[in-house]
Coordinates of C-alpha atoms in Angstrom, one line a residue:
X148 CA -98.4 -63.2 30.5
X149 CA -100.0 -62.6 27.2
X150 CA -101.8 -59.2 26.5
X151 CA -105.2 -59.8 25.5
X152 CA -105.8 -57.8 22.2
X153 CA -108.3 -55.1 21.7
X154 CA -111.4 -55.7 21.0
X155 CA -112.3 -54.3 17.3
X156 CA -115.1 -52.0 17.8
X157 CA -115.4 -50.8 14.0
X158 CA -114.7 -52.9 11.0
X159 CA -115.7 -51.8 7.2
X160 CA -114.9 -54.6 4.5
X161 CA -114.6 -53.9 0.9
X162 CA -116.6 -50.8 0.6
X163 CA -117.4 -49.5 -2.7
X164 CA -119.2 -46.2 -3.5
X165 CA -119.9 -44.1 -6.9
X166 CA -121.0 -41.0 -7.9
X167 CA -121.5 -40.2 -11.4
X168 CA -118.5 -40.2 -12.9
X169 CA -116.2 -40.9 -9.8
X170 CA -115.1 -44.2 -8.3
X171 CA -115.1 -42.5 -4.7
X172 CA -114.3 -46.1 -2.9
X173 CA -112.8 -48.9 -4.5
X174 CA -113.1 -51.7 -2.4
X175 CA -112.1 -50.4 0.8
X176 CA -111.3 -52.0 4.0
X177 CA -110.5 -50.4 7.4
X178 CA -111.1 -51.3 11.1
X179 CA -110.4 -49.4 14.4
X180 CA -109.9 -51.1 18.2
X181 CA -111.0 -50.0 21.4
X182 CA -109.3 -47.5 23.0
X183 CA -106.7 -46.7 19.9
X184 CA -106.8 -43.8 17.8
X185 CA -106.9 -44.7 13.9
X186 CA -105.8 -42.0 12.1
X187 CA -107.1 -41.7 8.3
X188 CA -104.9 -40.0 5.9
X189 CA -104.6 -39.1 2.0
X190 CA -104.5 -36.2 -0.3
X191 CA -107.8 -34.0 -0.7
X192 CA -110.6 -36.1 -2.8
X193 CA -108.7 -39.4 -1.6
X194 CA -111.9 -40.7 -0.5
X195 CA -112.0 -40.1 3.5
X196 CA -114.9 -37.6 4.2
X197 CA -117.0 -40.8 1.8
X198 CA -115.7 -43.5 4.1
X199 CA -116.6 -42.0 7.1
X200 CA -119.8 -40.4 5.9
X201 CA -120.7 -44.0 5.3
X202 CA -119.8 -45.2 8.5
X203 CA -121.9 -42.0 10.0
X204 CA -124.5 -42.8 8.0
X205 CA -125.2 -40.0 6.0
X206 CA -124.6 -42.0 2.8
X207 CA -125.2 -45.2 1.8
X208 CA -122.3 -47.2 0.0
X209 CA -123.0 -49.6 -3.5
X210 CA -121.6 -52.7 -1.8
X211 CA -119.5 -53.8 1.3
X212 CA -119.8 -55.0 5.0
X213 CA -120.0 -52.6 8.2
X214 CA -119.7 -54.3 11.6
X215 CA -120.2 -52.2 15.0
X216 CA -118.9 -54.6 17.8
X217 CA -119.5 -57.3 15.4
X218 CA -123.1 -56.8 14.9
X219 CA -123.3 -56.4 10.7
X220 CA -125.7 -53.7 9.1
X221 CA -126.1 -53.8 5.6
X222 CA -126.8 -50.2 5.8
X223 CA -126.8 -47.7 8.3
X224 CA -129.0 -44.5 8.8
X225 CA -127.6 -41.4 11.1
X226 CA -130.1 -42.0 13.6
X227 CA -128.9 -46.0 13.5
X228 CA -125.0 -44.7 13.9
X229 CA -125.7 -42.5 16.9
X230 CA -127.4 -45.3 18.5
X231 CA -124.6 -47.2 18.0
X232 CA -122.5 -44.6 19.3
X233 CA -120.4 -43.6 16.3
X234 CA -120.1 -39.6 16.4
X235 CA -118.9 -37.2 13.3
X236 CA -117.0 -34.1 14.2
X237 CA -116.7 -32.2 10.9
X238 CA -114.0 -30.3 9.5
X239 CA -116.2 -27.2 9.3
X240 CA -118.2 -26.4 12.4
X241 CA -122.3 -26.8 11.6
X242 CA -124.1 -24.4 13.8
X243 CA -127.2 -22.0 13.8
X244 CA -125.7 -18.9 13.8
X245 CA -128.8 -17.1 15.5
X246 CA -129.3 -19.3 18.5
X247 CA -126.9 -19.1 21.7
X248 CA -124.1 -21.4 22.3
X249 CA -126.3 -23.5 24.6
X250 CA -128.9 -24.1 22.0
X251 CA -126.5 -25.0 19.2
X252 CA -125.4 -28.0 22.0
X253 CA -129.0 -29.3 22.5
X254 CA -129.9 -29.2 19.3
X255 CA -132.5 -32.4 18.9
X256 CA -132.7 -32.6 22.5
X257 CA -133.5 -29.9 24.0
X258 CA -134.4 -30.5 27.9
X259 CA -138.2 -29.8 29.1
X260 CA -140.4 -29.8 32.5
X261 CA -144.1 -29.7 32.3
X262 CA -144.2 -29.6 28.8
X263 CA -142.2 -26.3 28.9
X264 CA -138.6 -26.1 27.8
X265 CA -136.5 -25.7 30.6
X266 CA -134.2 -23.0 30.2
X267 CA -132.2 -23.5 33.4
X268 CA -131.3 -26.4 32.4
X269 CA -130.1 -25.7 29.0
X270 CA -128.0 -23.5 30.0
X271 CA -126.6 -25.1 33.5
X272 CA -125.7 -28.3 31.3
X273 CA -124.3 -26.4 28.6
X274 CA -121.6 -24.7 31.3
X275 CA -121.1 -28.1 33.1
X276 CA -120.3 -29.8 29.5
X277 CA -117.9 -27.1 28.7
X278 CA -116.2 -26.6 31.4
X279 CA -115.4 -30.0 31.8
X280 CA -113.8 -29.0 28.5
X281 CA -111.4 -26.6 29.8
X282 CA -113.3 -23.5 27.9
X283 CA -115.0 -20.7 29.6
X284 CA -117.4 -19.3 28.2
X285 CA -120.9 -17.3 28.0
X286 CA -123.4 -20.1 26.7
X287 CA -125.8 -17.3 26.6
X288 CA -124.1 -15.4 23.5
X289 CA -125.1 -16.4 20.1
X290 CA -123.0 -18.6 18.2
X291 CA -122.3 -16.2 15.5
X292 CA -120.1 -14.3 17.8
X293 CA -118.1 -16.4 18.5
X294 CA -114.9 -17.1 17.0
X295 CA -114.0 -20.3 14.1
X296 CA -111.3 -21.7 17.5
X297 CA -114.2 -21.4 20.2
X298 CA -117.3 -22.6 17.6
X299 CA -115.0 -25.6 16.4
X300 CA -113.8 -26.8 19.9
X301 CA -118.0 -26.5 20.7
X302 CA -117.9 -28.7 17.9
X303 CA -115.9 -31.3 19.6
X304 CA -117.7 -30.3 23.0
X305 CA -120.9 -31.5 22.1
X306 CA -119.2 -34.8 20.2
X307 CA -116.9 -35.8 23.3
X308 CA -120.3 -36.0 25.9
X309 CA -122.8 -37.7 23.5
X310 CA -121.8 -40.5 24.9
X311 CA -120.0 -41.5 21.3
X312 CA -117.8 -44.7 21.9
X313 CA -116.3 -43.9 18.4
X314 CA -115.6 -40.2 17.4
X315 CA -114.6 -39.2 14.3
X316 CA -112.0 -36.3 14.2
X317 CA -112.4 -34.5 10.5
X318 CA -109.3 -32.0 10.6
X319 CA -110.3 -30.9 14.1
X320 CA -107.2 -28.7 14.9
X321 CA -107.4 -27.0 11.4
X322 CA -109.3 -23.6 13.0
X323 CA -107.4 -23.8 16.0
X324 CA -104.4 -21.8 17.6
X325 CA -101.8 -24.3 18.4
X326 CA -102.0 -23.7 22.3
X327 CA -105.5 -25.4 22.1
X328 CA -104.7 -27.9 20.2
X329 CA -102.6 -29.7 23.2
X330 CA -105.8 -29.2 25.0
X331 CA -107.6 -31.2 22.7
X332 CA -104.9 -34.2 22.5
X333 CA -105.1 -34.2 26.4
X334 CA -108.6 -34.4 26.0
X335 CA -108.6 -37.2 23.6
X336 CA -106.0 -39.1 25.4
X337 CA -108.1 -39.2 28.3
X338 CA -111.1 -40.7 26.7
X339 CA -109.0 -43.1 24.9
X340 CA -107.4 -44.2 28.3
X341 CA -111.3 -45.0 29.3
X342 CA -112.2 -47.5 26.1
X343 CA -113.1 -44.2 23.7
X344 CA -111.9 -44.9 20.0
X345 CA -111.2 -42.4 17.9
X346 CA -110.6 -42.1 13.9
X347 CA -108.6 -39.0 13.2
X348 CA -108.4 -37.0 9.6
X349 CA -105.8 -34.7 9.4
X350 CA -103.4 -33.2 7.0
X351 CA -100.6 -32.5 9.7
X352 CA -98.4 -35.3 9.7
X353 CA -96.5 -34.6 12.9
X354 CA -100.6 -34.3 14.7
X355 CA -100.5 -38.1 13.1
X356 CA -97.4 -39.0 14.8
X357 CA -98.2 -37.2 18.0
X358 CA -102.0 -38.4 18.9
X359 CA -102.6 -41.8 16.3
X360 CA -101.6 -45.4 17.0
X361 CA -102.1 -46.5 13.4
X362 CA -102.7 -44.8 10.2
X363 CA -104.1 -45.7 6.9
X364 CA -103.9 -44.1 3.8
X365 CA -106.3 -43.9 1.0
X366 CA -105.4 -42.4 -2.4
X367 CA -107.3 -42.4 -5.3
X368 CA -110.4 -44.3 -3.3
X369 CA -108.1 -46.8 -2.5
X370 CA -106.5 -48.1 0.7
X371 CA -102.7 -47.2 0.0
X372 CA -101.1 -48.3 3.2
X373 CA -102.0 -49.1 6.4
X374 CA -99.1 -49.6 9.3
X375 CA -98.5 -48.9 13.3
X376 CA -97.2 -45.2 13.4
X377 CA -94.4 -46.4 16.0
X378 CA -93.3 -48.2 12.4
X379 CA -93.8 -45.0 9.8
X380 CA -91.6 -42.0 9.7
X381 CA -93.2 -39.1 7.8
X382 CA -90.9 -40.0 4.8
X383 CA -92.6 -43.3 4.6
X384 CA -96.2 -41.4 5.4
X385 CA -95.6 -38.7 2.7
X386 CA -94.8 -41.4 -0.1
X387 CA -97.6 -43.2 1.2
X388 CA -100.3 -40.2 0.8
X389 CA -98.5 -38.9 -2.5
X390 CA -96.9 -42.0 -4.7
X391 CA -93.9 -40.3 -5.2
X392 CA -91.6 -38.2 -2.8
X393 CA -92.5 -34.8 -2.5
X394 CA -90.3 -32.0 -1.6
X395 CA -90.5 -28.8 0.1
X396 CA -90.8 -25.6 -1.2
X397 CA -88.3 -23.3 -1.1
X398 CA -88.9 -19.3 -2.3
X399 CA -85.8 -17.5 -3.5
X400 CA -85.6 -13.8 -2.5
X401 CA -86.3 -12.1 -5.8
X402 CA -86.2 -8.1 -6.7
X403 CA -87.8 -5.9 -4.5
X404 CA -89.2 -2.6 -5.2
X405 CA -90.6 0.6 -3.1
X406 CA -93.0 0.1 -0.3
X407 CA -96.5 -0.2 -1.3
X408 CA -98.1 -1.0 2.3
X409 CA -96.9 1.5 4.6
X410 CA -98.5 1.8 8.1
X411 CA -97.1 3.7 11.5
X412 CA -98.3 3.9 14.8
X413 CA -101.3 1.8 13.7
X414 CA -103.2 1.0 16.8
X415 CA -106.8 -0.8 18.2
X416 CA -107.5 -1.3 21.5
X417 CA -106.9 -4.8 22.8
X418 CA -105.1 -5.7 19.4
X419 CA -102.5 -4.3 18.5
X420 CA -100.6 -1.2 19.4
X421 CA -98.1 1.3 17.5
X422 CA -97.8 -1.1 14.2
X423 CA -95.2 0.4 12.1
X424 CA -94.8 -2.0 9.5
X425 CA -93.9 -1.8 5.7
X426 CA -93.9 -3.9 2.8
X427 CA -91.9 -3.7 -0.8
X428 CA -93.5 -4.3 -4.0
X429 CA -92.3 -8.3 -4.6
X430 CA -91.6 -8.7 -1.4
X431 CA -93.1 -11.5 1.0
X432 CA -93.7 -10.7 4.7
X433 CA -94.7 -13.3 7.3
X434 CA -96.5 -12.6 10.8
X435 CA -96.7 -14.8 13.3
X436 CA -97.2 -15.2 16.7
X437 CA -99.1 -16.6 19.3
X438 CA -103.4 -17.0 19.0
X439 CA -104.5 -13.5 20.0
X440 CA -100.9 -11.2 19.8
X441 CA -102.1 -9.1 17.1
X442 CA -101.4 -10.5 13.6
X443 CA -104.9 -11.8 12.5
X444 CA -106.5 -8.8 14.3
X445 CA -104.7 -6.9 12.4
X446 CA -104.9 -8.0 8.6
X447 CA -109.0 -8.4 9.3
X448 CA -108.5 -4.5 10.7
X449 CA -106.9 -3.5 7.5
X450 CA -109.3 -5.3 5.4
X451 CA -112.5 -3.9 7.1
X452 CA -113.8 -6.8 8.8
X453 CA -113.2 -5.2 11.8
X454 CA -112.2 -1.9 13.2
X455 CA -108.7 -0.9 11.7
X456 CA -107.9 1.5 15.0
X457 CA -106.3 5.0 14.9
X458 CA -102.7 6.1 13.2
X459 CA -101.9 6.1 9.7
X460 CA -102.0 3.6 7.2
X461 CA -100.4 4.1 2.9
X462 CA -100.8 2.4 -0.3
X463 CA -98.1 3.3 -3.2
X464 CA -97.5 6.5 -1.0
X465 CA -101.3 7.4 -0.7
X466 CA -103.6 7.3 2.4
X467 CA -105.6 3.9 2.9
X468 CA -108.9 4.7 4.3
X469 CA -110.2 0.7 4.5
X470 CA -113.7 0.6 6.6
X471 CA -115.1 -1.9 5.1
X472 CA -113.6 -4.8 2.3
X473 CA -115.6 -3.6 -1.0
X474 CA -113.2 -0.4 -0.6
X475 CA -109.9 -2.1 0.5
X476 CA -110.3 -3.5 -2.6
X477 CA -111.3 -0.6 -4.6
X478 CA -108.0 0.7 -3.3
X479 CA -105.9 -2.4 -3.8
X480 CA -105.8 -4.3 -0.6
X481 CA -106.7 -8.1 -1.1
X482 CA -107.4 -10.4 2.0
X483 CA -107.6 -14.3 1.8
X484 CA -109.3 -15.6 5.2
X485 CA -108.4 -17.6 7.5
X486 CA -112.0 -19.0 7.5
X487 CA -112.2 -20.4 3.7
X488 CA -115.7 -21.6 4.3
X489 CA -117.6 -18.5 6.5
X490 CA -115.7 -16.0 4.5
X491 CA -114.2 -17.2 1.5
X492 CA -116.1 -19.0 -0.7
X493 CA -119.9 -18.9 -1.7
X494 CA -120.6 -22.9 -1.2
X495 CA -124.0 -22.6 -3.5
X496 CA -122.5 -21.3 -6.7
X497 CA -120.2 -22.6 -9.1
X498 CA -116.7 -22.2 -9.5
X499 CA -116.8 -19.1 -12.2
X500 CA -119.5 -17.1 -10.3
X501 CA -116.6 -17.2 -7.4
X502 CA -113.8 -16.4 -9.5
X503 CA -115.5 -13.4 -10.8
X504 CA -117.6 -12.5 -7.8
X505 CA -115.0 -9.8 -6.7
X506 CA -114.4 -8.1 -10.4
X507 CA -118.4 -8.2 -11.6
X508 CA -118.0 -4.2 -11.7
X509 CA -114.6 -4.7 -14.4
X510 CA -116.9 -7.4 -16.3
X511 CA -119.7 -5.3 -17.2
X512 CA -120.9 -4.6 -20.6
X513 CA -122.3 -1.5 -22.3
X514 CA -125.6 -2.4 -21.0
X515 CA -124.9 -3.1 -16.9
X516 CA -124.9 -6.7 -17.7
X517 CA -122.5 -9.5 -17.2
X518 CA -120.4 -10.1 -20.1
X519 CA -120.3 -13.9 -19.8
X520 CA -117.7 -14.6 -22.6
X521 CA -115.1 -11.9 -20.7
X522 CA -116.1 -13.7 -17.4
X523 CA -115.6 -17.4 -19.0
X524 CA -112.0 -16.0 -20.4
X525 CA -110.9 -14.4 -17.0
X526 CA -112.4 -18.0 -14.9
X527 CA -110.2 -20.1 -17.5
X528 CA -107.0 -17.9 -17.3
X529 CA -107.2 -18.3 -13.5
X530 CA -108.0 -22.2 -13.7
X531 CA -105.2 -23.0 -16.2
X532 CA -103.0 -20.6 -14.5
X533 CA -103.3 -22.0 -10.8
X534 CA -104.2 -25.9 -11.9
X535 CA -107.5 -25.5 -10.1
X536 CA -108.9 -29.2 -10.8
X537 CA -112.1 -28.7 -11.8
X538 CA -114.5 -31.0 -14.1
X539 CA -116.1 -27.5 -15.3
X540 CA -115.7 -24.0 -14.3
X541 CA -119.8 -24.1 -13.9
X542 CA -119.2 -27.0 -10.9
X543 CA -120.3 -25.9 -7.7
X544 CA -117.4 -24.7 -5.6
X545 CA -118.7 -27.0 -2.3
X546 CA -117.8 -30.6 -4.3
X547 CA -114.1 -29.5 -4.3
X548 CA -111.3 -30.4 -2.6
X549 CA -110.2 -27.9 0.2
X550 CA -107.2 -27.6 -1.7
X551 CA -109.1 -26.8 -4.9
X552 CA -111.4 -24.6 -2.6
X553 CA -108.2 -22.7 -1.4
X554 CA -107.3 -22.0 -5.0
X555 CA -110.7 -20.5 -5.7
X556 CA -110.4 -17.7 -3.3
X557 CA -107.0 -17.0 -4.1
X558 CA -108.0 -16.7 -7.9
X559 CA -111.1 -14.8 -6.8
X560 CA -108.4 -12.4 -4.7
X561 CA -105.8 -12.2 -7.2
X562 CA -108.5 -11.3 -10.0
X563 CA -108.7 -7.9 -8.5
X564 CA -104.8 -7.3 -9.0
X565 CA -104.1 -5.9 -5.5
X566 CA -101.0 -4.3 -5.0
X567 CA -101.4 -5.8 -1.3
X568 CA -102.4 -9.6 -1.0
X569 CA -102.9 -10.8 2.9
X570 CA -103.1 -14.3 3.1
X571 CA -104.1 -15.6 6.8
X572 CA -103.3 -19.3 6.9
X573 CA -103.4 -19.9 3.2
X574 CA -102.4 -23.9 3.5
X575 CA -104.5 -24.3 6.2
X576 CA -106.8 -27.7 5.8
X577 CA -105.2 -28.6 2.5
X578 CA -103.1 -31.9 1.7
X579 CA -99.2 -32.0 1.2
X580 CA -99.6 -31.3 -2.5
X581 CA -101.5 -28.4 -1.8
X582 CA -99.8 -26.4 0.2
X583 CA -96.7 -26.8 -2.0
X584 CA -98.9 -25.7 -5.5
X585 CA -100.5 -22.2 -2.9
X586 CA -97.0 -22.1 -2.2
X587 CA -95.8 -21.9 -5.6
X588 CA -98.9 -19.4 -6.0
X589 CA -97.5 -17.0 -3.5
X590 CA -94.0 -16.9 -4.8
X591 CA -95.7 -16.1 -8.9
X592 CA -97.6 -13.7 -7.0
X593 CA -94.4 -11.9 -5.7
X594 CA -92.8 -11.9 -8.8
X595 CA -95.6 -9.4 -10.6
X596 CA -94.8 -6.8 -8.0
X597 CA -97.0 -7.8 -5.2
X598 CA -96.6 -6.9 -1.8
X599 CA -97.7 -10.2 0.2
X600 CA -98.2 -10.4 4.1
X601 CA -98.8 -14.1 5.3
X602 CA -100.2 -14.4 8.5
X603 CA -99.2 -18.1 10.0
X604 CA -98.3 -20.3 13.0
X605 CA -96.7 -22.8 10.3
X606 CA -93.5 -21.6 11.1
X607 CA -91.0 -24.0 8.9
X608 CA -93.8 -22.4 5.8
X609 CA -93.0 -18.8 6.6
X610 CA -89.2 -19.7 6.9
X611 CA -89.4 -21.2 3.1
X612 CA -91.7 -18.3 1.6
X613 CA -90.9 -15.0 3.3
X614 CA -88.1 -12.5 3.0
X615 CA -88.6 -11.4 6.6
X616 CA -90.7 -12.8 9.4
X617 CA -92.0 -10.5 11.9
X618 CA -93.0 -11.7 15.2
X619 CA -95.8 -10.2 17.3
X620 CA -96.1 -10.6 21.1
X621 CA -98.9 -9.3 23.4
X622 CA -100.2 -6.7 20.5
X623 CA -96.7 -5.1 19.3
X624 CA -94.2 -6.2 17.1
X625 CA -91.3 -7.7 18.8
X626 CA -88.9 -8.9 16.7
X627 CA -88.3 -9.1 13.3
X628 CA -86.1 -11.6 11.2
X629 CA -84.4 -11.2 7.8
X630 CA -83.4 -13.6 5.0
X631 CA -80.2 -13.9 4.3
X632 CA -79.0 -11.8 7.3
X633 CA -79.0 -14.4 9.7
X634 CA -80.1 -18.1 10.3
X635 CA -83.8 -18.4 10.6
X636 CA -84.4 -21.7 12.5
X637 CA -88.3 -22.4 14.1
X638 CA -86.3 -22.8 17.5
X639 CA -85.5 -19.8 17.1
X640 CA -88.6 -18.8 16.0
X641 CA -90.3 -19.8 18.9
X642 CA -87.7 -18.5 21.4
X643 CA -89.1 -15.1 20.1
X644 CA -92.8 -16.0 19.8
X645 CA -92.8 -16.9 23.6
X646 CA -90.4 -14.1 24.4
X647 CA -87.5 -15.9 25.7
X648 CA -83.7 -16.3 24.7
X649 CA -82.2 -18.7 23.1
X650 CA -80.2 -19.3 26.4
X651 CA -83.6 -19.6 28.5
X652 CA -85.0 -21.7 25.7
X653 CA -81.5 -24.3 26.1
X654 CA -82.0 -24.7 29.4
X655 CA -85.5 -26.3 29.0
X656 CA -84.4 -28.4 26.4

């Protein structure tokens, strides 16, 4: 008995699309099946946002063929791809910050009776929709106060019940904690099971091998590869995405100096309790953990995006007040944020008004004015020094690649000269090539006498980077690992993360 093969739901033929200056899509062809999950790889500014933007709709290529169950547009609006049931999750959640969470998921079509909008049921279909999700929460509150995990996995939410036969996945489990991203795959394999297709974006190869059927690779606007994942190992996938074999990065311990970040018995209600913690000029600290245990809280507590809590906190010896960021970086505490695009990066100005947005004060001349030629020098030593790919430094920040965007904010960070640089989930969202170049940043860094925290759940990262790796459980610090001392495995990393031996964690295996 034959199997009768799956019916192609999506196929895109030799699509070509130009900006000025860029070849964005050179004749590229890719198709996705009913009931598979296509996943669509390649370094930053390989061309994937364009393809699928074109297959959403939102732009129109210069030549090529779209078919949707084998009926062929020769251009399709958003309103014509939502009809056709082809849904776009993005990589960054869109939302209206000032409108609850049950607004945000009736956006342009918002439920009425009599004329009247009908509150009840905005926000009766809002809990039904969620918590058919798995995720329990007020749709009353405003969307702004929620966190980038819960507003991205709305995101997907309102995606997965718009009745969308094809969803588009663009770096979906990029905000989120790694317990939640299982509940996502579950999720997705359970719409798959019932004829849902989905194309999946990500720059976490092992999420390729764990949720995708296939995978294609674009580089350079060009389809590179295209195979069954049951036939790739991530050798073959790496090669594929890069042209060449890349390999990881690997810090060496260099000289370390005298504490600069001192804090003890630093504590915050319900996030962390009697923190005594210290980190050496040079030195490179990693904290991990799981979602929630206290490492994140922490570094936003220090930096003054939230409340930093009671106990005592030093700086080269001196007391750190914090409160707020202007003065954690007046007194020479640096934070890079997890959430690049909310925090990180102005996406409206150009690449040198967010290098020098943090050191305007420094730039000044005589007269309280900018001095631009100081400000073009400091943009181009920080462009050449961290090979920010830029066509000028006057580009606005939002057309470059998340690895590029990545780059910005650590130049805009590192431009101060903090003697403490805390770095939540620096490679987060950013291609193979990336990661190993912020990498590269973090070990330069070190080497001028910076003290350096990374905050990560990228374990076999922290293992190649840090000098010790302290691991936070339920809000204190539990367990602390050191270079060099003893051998640092992520098994054993996790034992400790989850708070069980490496004998309990053997006799799961």
């Amino acid at each position: 008995m034959t199997t009768k093969p799956a019916q192609t739901v999506v196929e895109m033929q030799d699509i070509v699309k130009t900006y000025p200056g860029v070849l964005a899509l050179d004749r590229v062809s890719f198709d996705v099946k009913a009931g598979e999950v296509h996943a669509l790889a390649g370094k930053n500014g390989a061309g994937k946002s364009t393809l699928m933007q074109v297959l959403n709709g939102l732009c129109l290529p210069d030549s090529g063929v779209i078919r949707i169950r084998g009926t062929e547009f020769s251009g399709l609006t958003a309103s014509l791809a939502k009809q056709e049931g082809i849904a776009l999750v993005a990589q960054h959640a869109k939302f209206v910050p000032g409108l609850s969470i049950a607004e945000n998921l009736c956006l342009g079509a918002v439920p009425s009776k009599r004329g009247f909008i009908d509150w009840h049921g905005i926000y009766a279909s809002a809990e039904e929709k969620l918590s058919r999700f798995g995720l329990e929460i007020d749709v009353r509150q405003r969307m702004e106060m929620t966190s980038v995990a819960e507003r991205q996995m709305i995101e997907i939410a309102r995606a997965l019940f718009a009745d969308a036969s094809v969803i588009i996945l663009d770096e979906p489990t990029a905000p989120l904690p790694k317990r939640e991203v299982e509940r996502l795959f579950g999720f997705v394999r359970n719409q798959k099971q019932r004829g849902a297709s989905f194309i999946y974006i990500s720059h976490y190869l092992d999420e390729i091998f764990e949720i995708a059927d296939r995978a294609t690779v674009l580089r350079n606007g060009k389809v590179a590869g295209a195979a069954a994942v049951a036939d790739l190992t991530q050798r073959d996938l790496v090669h594929m995405i890069s042209g060449t074999s890349v390999k990881r990065f690997t810090r060496e311990r260099g000289n370390v100096g005298d504490e600069v970040l001192g804090t003890r018995n630093l504590t915050r209600d319900r996030a962390y309790y009697d923190i005594n913690l210290s980190v050496r000029a040079g030195e490179v600290v990693g904290l991990t953990g799981l979602e929630g245990s206290g490492p994140g809280a922490l570094a936003r507590g220090l930096f003054g995006l939230e409340e930093m809590g009671t106990g005592h906190v030093t700086i080269d010896g001196k007391p750190f007040e914090g409160g707020n960021p202007s003065k954690a970086l007046h007194q020479g505490l640096a934070y890079l944020p997890r959430d690049r695009h909310g925090l990180g990066i102005v996406g409206i100005l150009s690449v040198r008004d967010n290098v020098s947005l943090s050191v305007l004060e420094r730039l000044k001349s005589v007269l309280g004015l900018v001095d631009r030629k100081k400000e073009r020098a400091l943009v181009n030593e920080y462009i050449s020094a961290l090979s920010i790919k830029t066509p000028t430094m006057d580009t606005p920040i939002s057309s470059l690649s998340g690895g590029n965007q990545q780059k910005c904010v650590v130049a805009k960070f590192a431009a101060t000269e903090p003697r403490v640089l805390i770095l939540d989930e620096p490679t987060q969202g950013v291609d193979v090539e990336a990661k190993i170049e912020i990498l590269r940043i973090v070990d330069d860094l070190s080497k001028r006498g910076v003290a350096i925290c990374v905050v990560s759940d990228e374990l076999n990262e922290l293992i190649d980077i840090c000098d010790r790796i302290v691991v936070f459980k339920r809000g204190r610090i539990s367990q602390e690992f050191m270079k060099g001392q003893e051998d640092i495995t992520p098994k054993r990393l996790i034992a400790a993360i989850e708070g069980v031996s490496m004998e309990e964690e053997h006799e799961h295996v």
